[in-house]
Amino acid sequence: FSNSVSRLFDIPARQIEKDLIALLEYLEKEKGNAENEEENCEIVLTEEDKALGLTFLANENMFDEIVRDTEVMGYVGEGINKQLMYLSATSRLLDDPISILILSESGSGKSYLVDTIKKLIPPEDVIDATSLSDQALNYIGDLEHKFLVLSEAVHKDMIEHQLREMVSAKKLSRLVTKKNEKTGKMKTEQVTTKAIVSVVMSSTNYNVNPENASRSFLIYADESKEQSQRIFGVQSMKNSLERHNKKKHTIPEVIRKHHAAQRMLKDYVVVSNFNTASHFPDTMMRFRRDHERFVDLIASVCFLRQYQKEVKEGDGFLYIECDLKDYEIARKILLEGVLASTLLGLPRGALTLYEVLRKYAQKRAQRLSLSPEEVEVSQRELREFSGLGHGFIKQYCKILVEYEYILKKGGNMRGSRSFYHLKKDEPLNTLGYLSLPTVDEIRQNPNKKT
């Protein structure tokens, strides 16, 4: 290019090259300054934004408002999952964030759940990745107090190890080889990056790494027919005038409200005096981590409700205290949305199919004068009785057989049919393992440790 310009304007090519290099260096410097200014730019909320955010933060029924707002945005049902996901995203601002692993079938809505909550979090605090290279997390930059969203659970050993380190140790460490500028010798140094993140992953593979599963809350998308009907109702109004008005006016205002509220949250220390140790189940090793997640869940509820609390001063820091309402909300989320899945390790679809099979076996047993355990059922009979799809029944029959809640007979020879029967005619009652006291019980025994 320098030679072409030299011939055109009769100017030495060397002079043109120097001018081009000087121009390039100037522009690179300006670009760097602009990027630094953008990174260091503090978002200033207007008084209108603060007033809008405060309407949410001061609302005593803010968790019901979260459910309503997400329904306005088009995601219906699954109230407990929405509340837990919102708390997880909010917990990014704490020292011990909550992480979530969503396991469900393709098309169940798990990605829509994450995307809906992600829109309510300020974009500067969200890291959204559809795929990761082996060293991506080491060079991603700022990993402090971020909401890290991974579309699908990662199955590379190196990346899964890095994610476990981020969740457990709150840092990433690696050894790198550097050259000493004075001596010219190569030297190995340890580089540590602080990583305080709330990680949300989703997967259709139920055989997830137990090391990953034990560090996160396990939740399942609602695969029931009732949820399908709710989704159909929203989809049928997709092109209605009401929906277009919501997209243009209501939804942007909802997002603006939550962005303002999230940016208004202050860095208070959360203090909790609830002792839940004597009431938590101890039948599985992973409950050690689940109990800590429950403690973090109470703290996250308290942190989100900070504008409804008295701010106190400790030894050089400001703090807020967890109250009974924080405990009640966390207890409800744990019992209704999280622990049942954790105890059995079964997706909701499997629980649904188990109850369908049980109901059919009881009905047929009564007619044939047999016990429900003696009734053998084919997949076709389950389809015709329940109206559930072939893929749904096939997959969850396999899972129930693996967990030995039902038994399989036949089907080993090519072309032969498989039949299933109950191992024992009883409900899969998981909550019997847990006896966390209610708020009323705490009030009746104020001197007894919770």
GROMACS .gro file of C-alpha atoms in nm:
model
  450
    1PHE     CA    1   0.000   0.000   0.000
    2SER     CA    2   0.292   0.237   0.082
    3ASN     CA    3   0.449   0.172  -0.259
    4SER     CA    4   0.117   0.237  -0.438
    5VAL     CA    5   0.067   0.568  -0.256
    6SER     CA    6   0.433   0.661  -0.319
    7ARG     CA    7   0.389   0.622  -0.695
    8LEU     CA    8   0.060   0.809  -0.692
    9PHE     CA    9   0.176   1.115  -0.492
   10ASP     CA   10   0.554   1.101  -0.554
   11ILE     CA   11   0.631   1.067  -0.181
   12PRO     CA   12   0.896   0.827  -0.044
   13ALA     CA   13   0.740   0.494   0.055
   14ARG     CA   14   0.942   0.486   0.379
   15GLN     CA   15   0.786   0.815   0.491
   16ILE     CA   16   0.437   0.689   0.411
   17GLU     CA   17   0.503   0.368   0.604
   18LYS     CA   18   0.617   0.564   0.911
   19ASP     CA   19   0.304   0.781   0.896
   20LEU     CA   20   0.082   0.473   0.866
   21ILE     CA   21   0.250   0.306   1.167
   22ALA     CA   22   0.213   0.625   1.372
   23LEU     CA   23  -0.155   0.643   1.276
   24LEU     CA   24  -0.206   0.277   1.363
   25GLU     CA   25  -0.041   0.316   1.705
   26TYR     CA   26  -0.254   0.622   1.778
   27LEU     CA   27  -0.578   0.440   1.690
   28GLU     CA   28  -0.479   0.132   1.892
   29LYS     CA   29  -0.413   0.356   2.192
   30GLU     CA   30  -0.748   0.533   2.151
   31LYS     CA   31  -0.924   0.199   2.118
   32GLY     CA   32  -0.759   0.075   2.438
   33ASN     CA   33  -0.858   0.391   2.625
   34ALA     CA   34  -1.218   0.357   2.504
   35GLU     CA   35  -1.234  -0.008   2.618
   36ASN     CA   36  -1.093   0.081   2.960
   37GLU     CA   37  -1.343   0.363   2.997
   38GLU     CA   38  -1.624   0.126   2.903
   39GLU     CA   39  -1.507  -0.135   3.154
   40ASN     CA   40  -1.467   0.121   3.432
   41CYS     CA   41  -1.787   0.306   3.351
   42GLU     CA   42  -2.015   0.298   3.651
   43ILE     CA   43  -2.383   0.279   3.570
   44VAL     CA   44  -2.567   0.562   3.743
   45LEU     CA   45  -2.933   0.497   3.824
   46THR     CA   46  -3.180   0.778   3.779
   47GLU     CA   47  -3.426   0.864   4.054
   48GLU     CA   48  -3.698   0.709   3.838
   49ASP     CA   49  -3.500   0.384   3.812
   50LYS     CA   50  -3.444   0.379   4.188
   51ALA     CA   51  -3.813   0.432   4.258
   52LEU     CA   52  -3.900   0.153   4.013
   53GLY     CA   53  -3.647  -0.087   4.166
   54LEU     CA   54  -3.767  -0.006   4.517
   55THR     CA   55  -4.122  -0.112   4.430
   56PHE     CA   56  -3.984  -0.463   4.394
   57LEU     CA   57  -3.728  -0.463   4.675
   58ALA     CA   58  -3.976  -0.327   4.931
   59ASN     CA   59  -4.256  -0.565   4.829
   60GLU     CA   60  -4.318  -0.820   5.106
   61ASN     CA   61  -4.453  -1.057   4.839
   62MET     CA   62  -4.156  -1.014   4.607
   63PHE     CA   63  -4.131  -1.388   4.537
   64ASP     CA   64  -4.487  -1.392   4.406
   65GLU     CA   65  -4.392  -1.088   4.197
   66ILE     CA   66  -4.100  -1.282   4.046
   67VAL     CA   67  -4.342  -1.553   3.933
   68ARG     CA   68  -4.588  -1.299   3.790
   69ASP     CA   69  -4.318  -1.104   3.607
   70THR     CA   70  -4.180  -1.417   3.442
   71GLU     CA   71  -4.530  -1.512   3.331
   72VAL     CA   72  -4.566  -1.168   3.173
   73MET     CA   73  -4.243  -1.243   2.987
   74GLY     CA   74  -4.401  -1.562   2.852
   75TYR     CA   75  -4.279  -1.833   3.090
   76VAL     CA   76  -4.573  -1.995   3.271
   77GLY     CA   77  -4.580  -2.242   3.560
   78GLU     CA   78  -4.282  -2.372   3.759
   79GLY     CA   79  -4.304  -2.108   4.032
   80ILE     CA   80  -4.057  -2.277   4.268
   81ASN     CA   81  -3.796  -2.326   3.993
   82LYS     CA   82  -3.828  -1.959   3.894
   83GLN     CA   83  -3.778  -1.841   4.251
   84LEU     CA   84  -3.477  -2.065   4.302
   85MET     CA   85  -3.321  -1.956   3.973
   86TYR     CA   86  -3.371  -1.589   4.060
   87LEU     CA   87  -3.214  -1.645   4.403
   88SER     CA   88  -2.922  -1.823   4.240
   89ALA     CA   89  -2.862  -1.530   4.005
   90THR     CA   90  -2.887  -1.285   4.297
   91SER     CA   91  -2.647  -1.492   4.509
   92ARG     CA   92  -2.368  -1.402   4.264
   93LEU     CA   93  -2.319  -1.092   4.479
   94LEU     CA   94  -2.250  -1.299   4.792
   95ASP     CA   95  -1.927  -1.472   4.892
   96ASP     CA   96  -2.091  -1.816   4.857
   97PRO     CA   97  -2.316  -1.817   4.549
   98ILE     CA   98  -2.570  -2.091   4.473
   99SER     CA   99  -2.525  -2.306   4.161
  100ILE     CA  100  -2.796  -2.501   3.978
  101LEU     CA  101  -2.802  -2.803   3.749
  102ILE     CA  102  -3.123  -2.854   3.546
  103LEU     CA  103  -3.194  -3.204   3.416
  104SER     CA  104  -3.483  -3.259   3.176
  105GLU     CA  105  -3.586  -3.382   2.836
  106SER     CA  106  -3.522  -3.181   2.521
  107GLY     CA  107  -3.806  -2.935   2.463
  108SER     CA  108  -3.911  -2.932   2.828
  109GLY     CA  109  -3.836  -2.560   2.866
  110LYS     CA  110  -3.520  -2.570   3.075
  111SER     CA  111  -3.334  -2.330   2.844
  112TYR     CA  112  -3.633  -2.094   2.839
  113LEU     CA  113  -3.631  -2.088   3.220
  114VAL     CA  114  -3.264  -1.985   3.229
  115ASP     CA  115  -3.303  -1.731   2.947
  116THR     CA  116  -3.602  -1.568   3.118
  117ILE     CA  117  -3.421  -1.517   3.450
  118LYS     CA  118  -3.103  -1.412   3.268
  119LYS     CA  119  -3.289  -1.119   3.111
  120LEU     CA  120  -3.377  -0.989   3.459
  121ILE     CA  121  -3.010  -0.969   3.565
  122PRO     CA  122  -2.796  -0.668   3.462
  123PRO     CA  123  -2.601  -0.765   3.147
  124GLU     CA  124  -2.269  -0.652   3.294
  125ASP     CA  125  -2.301  -0.931   3.555
  126VAL     CA  126  -2.393  -1.210   3.311
  127ILE     CA  127  -2.152  -1.442   3.127
  128ASP     CA  128  -2.344  -1.652   2.874
  129ALA     CA  129  -2.152  -1.930   2.698
  130THR     CA  130  -2.284  -2.187   2.452
  131SER     CA  131  -1.948  -2.366   2.436
  132LEU     CA  132  -1.607  -2.349   2.605
  133SER     CA  133  -1.255  -2.427   2.498
  134ASP     CA  134  -1.025  -2.596   2.749
  135GLN     CA  135  -0.859  -2.271   2.861
  136ALA     CA  136  -1.148  -2.029   2.807
  137LEU     CA  137  -1.231  -1.987   3.177
  138ASN     CA  138  -0.867  -1.909   3.260
  139TYR     CA  139  -0.861  -1.615   3.019
  140ILE     CA  140  -1.219  -1.491   3.038
  141GLY     CA  141  -1.120  -1.195   3.255
  142ASP     CA  142  -1.333  -1.074   3.544
  143LEU     CA  143  -1.499  -1.368   3.721
  144GLU     CA  144  -1.599  -1.194   4.042
  145HIS     CA  145  -1.969  -1.188   4.131
  146LYS     CA  146  -2.093  -1.306   3.792
  147PHE     CA  147  -2.391  -1.513   3.678
  148LEU     CA  148  -2.234  -1.782   3.456
  149VAL     CA  149  -2.482  -1.951   3.224
  150LEU     CA  150  -2.383  -2.263   3.030
  151SER     CA  151  -2.644  -2.382   2.783
  152GLU     CA  152  -2.555  -2.748   2.820
  153ALA     CA  153  -2.361  -2.928   3.092
  154VAL     CA  154  -2.000  -2.959   2.983
  155HIS     CA  155  -1.856  -3.309   2.959
  156LYS     CA  156  -1.486  -3.232   2.910
  157ASP     CA  157  -1.295  -3.343   3.218
  158MET     CA  158  -1.074  -3.034   3.223
  159ILE     CA  159  -1.364  -2.787   3.207
  160GLU     CA  160  -1.570  -2.980   3.462
  161HIS     CA  161  -1.274  -2.973   3.698
  162GLN     CA  162  -1.243  -2.597   3.652
  163LEU     CA  163  -1.613  -2.548   3.725
  164ARG     CA  164  -1.584  -2.755   4.042
  165GLU     CA  165  -1.289  -2.543   4.153
  166MET     CA  166  -1.488  -2.225   4.088
  167VAL     CA  167  -1.787  -2.345   4.289
  168SER     CA  168  -1.590  -2.495   4.579
  169ALA     CA  169  -1.265  -2.300   4.608
  170LYS     CA  170  -1.390  -1.971   4.455
  171LYS     CA  171  -1.077  -1.952   4.239
  172LEU     CA  172  -0.898  -2.092   3.935
  173SER     CA  173  -0.533  -2.190   3.962
  174ARG     CA  174  -0.293  -2.294   3.688
  175LEU     CA  175   0.083  -2.336   3.641
  176VAL     CA  176   0.240  -2.137   3.356
  177THR     CA  177   0.595  -2.122   3.225
  178LYS     CA  178   0.749  -1.774   3.194
  179LYS     CA  179   1.088  -1.647   3.081
  180ASN     CA  180   1.291  -1.435   3.322
  181GLU     CA  181   1.371  -1.113   3.133
  182LYS     CA  182   1.706  -1.067   3.312
  183THR     CA  183   1.848  -1.418   3.315
  184GLY     CA  184   1.661  -1.564   3.017
  185LYS     CA  185   1.581  -1.878   3.217
  186MET     CA  186   1.239  -2.042   3.207
  187LYS     CA  187   1.046  -2.049   3.534
  188THR     CA  188   0.713  -2.208   3.637
  189GLU     CA  189   0.473  -1.982   3.825
  190GLN     CA  190   0.128  -2.038   3.972
  191VAL     CA  191  -0.138  -1.798   3.846
  192THR     CA  192  -0.456  -1.770   4.057
  193THR     CA  193  -0.775  -1.599   3.942
  194LYS     CA  194  -1.051  -1.517   4.185
  195ALA     CA  195  -1.380  -1.671   4.068
  196ILE     CA  196  -1.700  -1.600   4.262
  197VAL     CA  197  -1.977  -1.709   4.030
  198SER     CA  198  -2.324  -1.857   4.033
  199VAL     CA  199  -2.310  -2.136   3.774
  200VAL     CA  200  -2.624  -2.260   3.598
  201MET     CA  201  -2.600  -2.561   3.367
  202SER     CA  202  -2.863  -2.767   3.192
  203SER     CA  203  -2.851  -3.112   3.038
  204THR     CA  204  -3.064  -3.389   2.892
  205ASN     CA  205  -2.819  -3.649   3.024
  206TYR     CA  206  -2.931  -3.780   3.364
  207ASN     CA  207  -2.601  -3.961   3.419
  208VAL     CA  208  -2.417  -3.647   3.523
  209ASN     CA  209  -2.088  -3.648   3.709
  210PRO     CA  210  -2.178  -3.693   4.079
  211GLU     CA  211  -1.898  -3.451   4.172
  212ASN     CA  212  -2.075  -3.180   3.971
  213ALA     CA  213  -2.422  -3.276   4.093
  214SER     CA  214  -2.327  -3.266   4.460
  215ARG     CA  215  -2.206  -2.906   4.430
  216SER     CA  216  -2.532  -2.776   4.284
  217PHE     CA  217  -2.903  -2.778   4.348
  218LEU     CA  218  -3.062  -3.037   4.119
  219ILE     CA  219  -3.391  -2.930   3.965
  220TYR     CA  220  -3.612  -3.073   3.692
  221ALA     CA  221  -3.834  -2.893   3.445
  222ASP     CA  222  -4.208  -2.962   3.471
  223GLU     CA  223  -4.286  -3.227   3.208
  224SER     CA  224  -4.650  -3.279   3.311
  225LYS     CA  225  -4.947  -3.257   3.076
  226GLU     CA  226  -5.080  -2.965   3.282
  227GLN     CA  227  -4.763  -2.769   3.212
  228SER     CA  228  -4.793  -2.854   2.842
  229GLN     CA  229  -5.145  -2.710   2.840
  230ARG     CA  230  -5.021  -2.392   3.007
  231ILE     CA  231  -4.749  -2.359   2.743
  232PHE     CA  232  -4.999  -2.422   2.461
  233GLY     CA  233  -5.213  -2.140   2.598
  234VAL     CA  234  -4.924  -1.893   2.581
  235GLN     CA  235  -4.814  -2.014   2.238
  236SER     CA  236  -5.164  -1.973   2.096
  237MET     CA  237  -5.151  -1.601   2.187
  238LYS     CA  238  -4.803  -1.553   2.038
  239ASN     CA  239  -4.921  -1.324   1.756
  240SER     CA  240  -5.207  -1.154   1.939
  241LEU     CA  241  -5.228  -0.778   1.976
  242GLU     CA  242  -5.204  -0.817   2.354
  243ARG     CA  243  -4.874  -1.004   2.319
  244HIS     CA  244  -4.731  -0.740   2.084
  245ASN     CA  245  -4.822  -0.468   2.334
  246LYS     CA  246  -4.652  -0.662   2.614
  247LYS     CA  247  -4.335  -0.701   2.408
  248LYS     CA  248  -4.325  -0.331   2.327
  249HIS     CA  249  -4.428  -0.178   2.661
  250THR     CA  250  -4.477  -0.416   2.957
  251ILE     CA  251  -4.179  -0.652   2.923
  252PRO     CA  252  -3.914  -0.377   2.882
  253GLU     CA  253  -4.052  -0.211   3.196
  254VAL     CA  254  -4.034  -0.540   3.389
  255ILE     CA  255  -3.672  -0.591   3.280
  256ARG     CA  256  -3.585  -0.231   3.367
  257LYS     CA  257  -3.736  -0.276   3.716
  258HIS     CA  258  -3.533  -0.587   3.793
  259HIS     CA  259  -3.211  -0.443   3.651
  260ALA     CA  260  -3.255  -0.139   3.877
  261ALA     CA  261  -3.336  -0.356   4.179
  262GLN     CA  262  -3.032  -0.578   4.124
  263ARG     CA  263  -2.803  -0.276   4.089
  264MET     CA  264  -2.945  -0.128   4.410
  265LEU     CA  265  -2.851  -0.430   4.623
  266LYS     CA  266  -2.580  -0.332   4.870
  267ASP     CA  267  -2.286  -0.535   4.992
  268TYR     CA  268  -2.414  -0.615   5.341
  269VAL     CA  269  -2.288  -0.904   5.549
  270VAL     CA  270  -2.563  -1.163   5.606
  271VAL     CA  271  -2.590  -1.303   5.960
  272SER     CA  272  -2.794  -1.616   6.036
  273ASN     CA  273  -2.850  -1.791   6.369
  274PHE     CA  274  -3.066  -2.080   6.246
  275ASN     CA  275  -2.933  -2.421   6.348
  276THR     CA  276  -3.076  -2.673   6.101
  277ALA     CA  277  -2.818  -2.947   6.165
  278SER     CA  278  -3.033  -3.173   6.382
  279HIS     CA  279  -3.320  -3.180   6.132
  280PHE     CA  280  -3.133  -3.242   5.805
  281PRO     CA  281  -3.118  -3.598   5.664
  282ASP     CA  282  -2.789  -3.784   5.694
  283THR     CA  283  -2.865  -4.092   5.482
  284MET     CA  284  -2.652  -3.981   5.184
  285MET     CA  285  -2.302  -3.835   5.178
  286ARG     CA  286  -2.403  -3.557   4.940
  287PHE     CA  287  -2.641  -3.418   5.206
  288ARG     CA  288  -2.335  -3.264   5.370
  289ARG     CA  289  -2.311  -3.028   5.076
  290ASP     CA  290  -2.689  -2.995   5.040
  291HIS     CA  291  -2.713  -2.875   5.400
  292GLU     CA  292  -2.458  -2.604   5.327
  293ARG     CA  293  -2.654  -2.510   5.014
  294PHE     CA  294  -2.964  -2.475   5.235
  295VAL     CA  295  -2.775  -2.238   5.465
  296ASP     CA  296  -2.666  -2.040   5.157
  297LEU     CA  297  -3.026  -2.042   5.033
  298ILE     CA  298  -3.151  -1.879   5.355
  299ALA     CA  299  -2.874  -1.619   5.325
  300SER     CA  300  -2.969  -1.547   4.961
  301VAL     CA  301  -3.333  -1.488   5.057
  302CYS     CA  302  -3.221  -1.256   5.335
  303PHE     CA  303  -2.987  -1.067   5.100
  304LEU     CA  304  -3.262  -1.012   4.841
  305ARG     CA  305  -3.497  -0.884   5.114
  306GLN     CA  306  -3.240  -0.638   5.254
  307TYR     CA  307  -3.460  -0.332   5.192
  308GLN     CA  308  -3.719  -0.483   5.428
  309LYS     CA  309  -3.471  -0.516   5.715
  310GLU     CA  310  -3.291  -0.307   5.971
  311VAL     CA  311  -2.928  -0.251   5.877
  312LYS     CA  312  -2.702  -0.299   6.180
  313GLU     CA  313  -2.337  -0.216   6.241
  314GLY     CA  314  -2.085  -0.473   6.357
  315ASP     CA  315  -1.712  -0.450   6.412
  316GLY     CA  316  -1.639  -0.221   6.119
  317PHE     CA  317  -1.904  -0.362   5.884
  318LEU     CA  318  -2.275  -0.333   5.813
  319TYR     CA  319  -2.493  -0.642   5.835
  320ILE     CA  320  -2.850  -0.770   5.812
  321GLU     CA  321  -3.001  -1.064   6.000
  322CYS     CA  322  -3.200  -1.357   5.865
  323ASP     CA  323  -3.552  -1.372   6.007
  324LEU     CA  324  -3.828  -1.632   6.018
  325LYS     CA  325  -3.969  -1.524   5.682
  326ASP     CA  326  -3.633  -1.588   5.516
  327TYR     CA  327  -3.630  -1.934   5.672
  328GLU     CA  328  -3.990  -2.002   5.566
  329ILE     CA  329  -3.925  -1.909   5.201
  330ALA     CA  330  -3.604  -2.114   5.185
  331ARG     CA  331  -3.773  -2.411   5.354
  332LYS     CA  332  -4.058  -2.408   5.102
  333ILE     CA  333  -3.819  -2.394   4.805
  334LEU     CA  334  -3.608  -2.675   4.950
  335LEU     CA  335  -3.896  -2.912   5.031
  336GLU     CA  336  -4.115  -2.848   4.728
  337GLY     CA  337  -3.859  -2.787   4.458
  338VAL     CA  338  -3.519  -2.928   4.541
  339LEU     CA  339  -3.489  -3.196   4.806
  340ALA     CA  340  -3.740  -3.443   4.663
  341SER     CA  341  -3.535  -3.456   4.342
  342THR     CA  342  -3.212  -3.484   4.539
  343LEU     CA  343  -3.332  -3.767   4.763
  344LEU     CA  344  -3.448  -3.994   4.484
  345GLY     CA  345  -3.231  -3.870   4.199
  346LEU     CA  346  -3.535  -3.910   3.975
  347PRO     CA  347  -3.671  -3.660   3.723
  348ARG     CA  348  -4.030  -3.551   3.765
  349GLY     CA  349  -4.126  -3.741   3.451
  350ALA     CA  350  -4.021  -4.066   3.616
  351LEU     CA  351  -4.227  -3.983   3.925
  352THR     CA  352  -4.526  -3.906   3.700
  353LEU     CA  353  -4.494  -4.235   3.513
  354TYR     CA  354  -4.455  -4.429   3.838
  355GLU     CA  355  -4.785  -4.293   3.967
  356VAL     CA  356  -4.954  -4.368   3.634
  357LEU     CA  357  -4.830  -4.727   3.643
  358ARG     CA  358  -4.939  -4.758   4.007
  359LYS     CA  359  -5.286  -4.629   3.935
  360TYR     CA  360  -5.328  -4.860   3.635
  361ALA     CA  361  -5.199  -5.164   3.831
  362GLN     CA  362  -5.437  -5.094   4.121
  363LYS     CA  363  -5.734  -5.056   3.887
  364ARG     CA  364  -5.656  -5.375   3.695
  365ALA     CA  365  -5.569  -5.570   4.012
  366GLN     CA  366  -5.910  -5.497   4.156
  367ARG     CA  367  -6.077  -5.632   3.843
  368LEU     CA  368  -5.861  -5.948   3.829
  369SER     CA  369  -5.852  -6.014   4.206
  370LEU     CA  370  -5.474  -5.980   4.216
  371SER     CA  371  -5.234  -5.766   4.413
  372PRO     CA  372  -5.100  -5.456   4.229
  373GLU     CA  373  -4.749  -5.606   4.237
  374GLU     CA  374  -4.873  -5.908   4.035
  375VAL     CA  375  -5.014  -5.700   3.748
  376GLU     CA  376  -4.787  -5.691   3.440
  377VAL     CA  377  -4.817  -5.386   3.214
  378SER     CA  378  -4.683  -5.322   2.864
  379GLN     CA  379  -4.570  -4.984   2.731
  380ARG     CA  380  -4.866  -4.986   2.492
  381GLU     CA  381  -5.112  -5.028   2.779
  382LEU     CA  382  -4.949  -4.738   2.963
  383ARG     CA  383  -4.975  -4.519   2.650
  384GLU     CA  384  -5.343  -4.598   2.597
  385PHE     CA  385  -5.426  -4.553   2.966
  386SER     CA  386  -5.235  -4.227   3.023
  387GLY     CA  387  -5.213  -4.059   2.682
  388LEU     CA  388  -4.840  -4.008   2.738
  389GLY     CA  389  -4.602  -4.027   2.442
  390HIS     CA  390  -4.403  -4.335   2.339
  391GLY     CA  391  -4.063  -4.168   2.394
  392PHE     CA  392  -4.167  -4.043   2.737
  393ILE     CA  393  -4.282  -4.388   2.856
  394LYS     CA  394  -3.985  -4.571   2.705
  395GLN     CA  395  -3.722  -4.349   2.866
  396TYR     CA  396  -3.877  -4.328   3.212
  397CYS     CA  397  -3.956  -4.701   3.227
  398LYS     CA  398  -3.585  -4.757   3.172
  399ILE     CA  399  -3.494  -4.514   3.454
  400LEU     CA  400  -3.747  -4.668   3.697
  401VAL     CA  401  -3.610  -5.015   3.621
  402GLU     CA  402  -3.251  -4.896   3.680
  403TYR     CA  403  -3.352  -4.752   4.017
  404GLU     CA  404  -3.543  -5.076   4.094
  405TYR     CA  405  -3.878  -4.911   4.165
  406ILE     CA  406  -4.036  -5.130   3.896
  407LEU     CA  407  -3.926  -5.466   3.756
  408LYS     CA  408  -3.900  -5.567   3.391
  409LYS     CA  409  -3.995  -5.903   3.243
  410GLY     CA  410  -3.916  -6.016   2.888
  411GLY     CA  411  -3.799  -5.798   2.602
  412ASN     CA  412  -3.452  -5.956   2.587
  413MET     CA  413  -3.515  -6.138   2.260
  414ARG     CA  414  -3.546  -5.937   1.942
  415GLY     CA  415  -3.910  -5.872   1.863
  416SER     CA  416  -4.032  -5.979   2.207
  417ARG     CA  417  -4.241  -5.750   2.426
  418SER     CA  418  -4.142  -5.607   2.762
  419PHE     CA  419  -4.375  -5.609   3.062
  420TYR     CA  420  -4.336  -5.412   3.384
  421HIS     CA  421  -4.472  -5.452   3.734
  422LEU     CA  422  -4.434  -5.271   4.065
  423LYS     CA  423  -4.171  -5.393   4.304
  424LYS     CA  424  -4.386  -5.261   4.587
  425ASP     CA  425  -4.721  -5.080   4.578
  426GLU     CA  426  -4.629  -4.768   4.772
  427PRO     CA  427  -4.584  -4.398   4.692
  428LEU     CA  428  -4.234  -4.261   4.648
  429ASN     CA  429  -4.258  -4.040   4.956
  430THR     CA  430  -3.923  -3.866   4.984
  431LEU     CA  431  -4.012  -3.597   5.236
  432GLY     CA  432  -4.034  -3.847   5.518
  433TYR     CA  433  -3.657  -3.818   5.545
  434LEU     CA  434  -3.681  -3.454   5.643
  435SER     CA  435  -3.850  -3.284   5.934
  436LEU     CA  436  -3.747  -2.921   5.913
  437PRO     CA  437  -3.971  -2.737   6.161
  438THR     CA  438  -4.227  -2.491   6.033
  439VAL     CA  439  -4.227  -2.125   6.132
  440ASP     CA  440  -4.527  -2.185   6.360
  441GLU     CA  441  -4.335  -2.459   6.542
  442ILE     CA  442  -4.044  -2.221   6.589
  443ARG     CA  443  -4.274  -1.952   6.728
  444GLN     CA  444  -4.432  -2.200   6.971
  445ASN     CA  445  -4.087  -2.301   7.099
  446PRO     CA  446  -3.886  -1.979   7.081
  447ASN     CA  447  -3.615  -2.115   7.315
  448LYS     CA  448  -3.559  -2.434   7.114
  449LYS     CA  449  -3.287  -2.419   6.854
  450THR     CA  450  -3.420  -2.450   6.500
   0.00000   0.00000   0.00000
